[in-house]
């Protein structure tokens, strides 16, 4: 006797098998997802949080923050606000936390640190509360009688703030809370962002111009020669970045091999300045990033059927027309993938410009590192990172629109 399963039983078994496969797939992907969450998504979310969170003043001077919550900002705050500031300042000096507030306010006004620390020491020396805290503060420093000082305190009250993001865009808030342009001597970050994008764009264009013929040669050379050339392209991947940059010091310095060769050949009369400037940055970055342009192009070119190009030639099309209208369009995914890959890597470069560039060649990543490690201004560093992330996202969206592609193809 042969037992025939019911259709309902078969469906249940199929669904059970599908659930087991899904669970297995989730378990296999879970380590990678956890790794990406901890090393990529979590740092980005922390960066986004630090760019809009401002709790230094709120946690150190809570009475002052509460007193300024109802202040209309049109005139000096009431006596209660001065009294709250006096109590908070005296306690923070005793607890040695006044420097936290001084550092935060110094971001908005370079003279705020001196104002806070000097006033704090004098307030801490008072044996009893003065009859008028307002007169006492103004007597210590006339800046406490200015509305902009109190507006600065209220703008730093948190817990959320637009200060860092506006600062990264060369914008400020005045005493009335309106957004205005930063003074000319402080407006540097927009220029730095444009410099970063221009260097990355130039490096990308040079890599595309140099990488396309190399990839074409690799894809169409005989197997043995093509493999040898491919190994030569991949050698930089196996060499330390610092070693490659150190090699450019030897090649590009005033008495380096390049200048000695140019002088010996009579091309120039005296050595050219090829290092510690924009020229050295471009050369070193192109050298490092060129393989990242070649490999996507090579991967796509290997899949292009050579018969199509030969067929167009046999039908009477000139070689140039056949190349531009038959071969080149088929390499479009590799071109766009290489451009996107090189450009995104370029905008985040730090080591190469820092070592071979000059003071006017540093990119935005150098300033992010500076505000993170040297000044401990993590809010501004996070805001600069946010600006760079948004700019890269906008350019990626433009790439998607122009290329007409739904994703990046790497061959």
mmCIF file of C-alpha atoms in Angstrom, residues 308-328:
data_model
loop_
_atom_site.group_PDB
_atom_site.id
_atom_site.type_symbol
_atom_site.label_atom_id
_atom_site.label_comp_id
_atom_site.label_asym_id
_atom_site.label_seq_id
_atom_site.Cartn_x
_atom_site.Cartn_y
_atom_site.Cartn_z
ATOM 1 C CA UNK A 308 30.624 43.197 -31.935
ATOM 2 C CA UNK A 309 33.530 45.531 -32.531
ATOM 3 C CA UNK A 310 34.838 43.444 -35.415
ATOM 4 C CA UNK A 311 31.346 43.221 -36.902
ATOM 5 C CA UNK A 312 31.010 47.004 -36.931
ATOM 6 C CA UNK A 313 34.354 47.278 -38.717
ATOM 7 C CA UNK A 314 33.308 44.697 -41.300
ATOM 8 C CA UNK A 315 30.120 46.670 -41.966
ATOM 9 C CA UNK A 316 32.168 49.716 -42.937
ATOM 10 C CA UNK A 317 32.285 51.769 -39.747
ATOM 11 C CA UNK A 318 35.571 53.624 -39.175
ATOM 12 C CA UNK A 319 37.612 52.426 -36.153
ATOM 13 C CA UNK A 320 36.892 55.606 -34.198
ATOM 14 C CA UNK A 321 33.150 55.332 -34.790
ATOM 15 C CA UNK A 322 33.152 51.648 -33.885
ATOM 16 C CA UNK A 323 34.999 52.378 -30.670
ATOM 17 C CA UNK A 324 32.795 55.304 -29.624
ATOM 18 C CA UNK A 325 29.430 53.829 -30.608
ATOM 19 C CA UNK A 326 29.917 50.096 -30.117
ATOM 20 C CA UNK A 327 32.693 49.420 -27.603
ATOM 21 C CA UNK A 328 32.625 52.442 -25.297
#
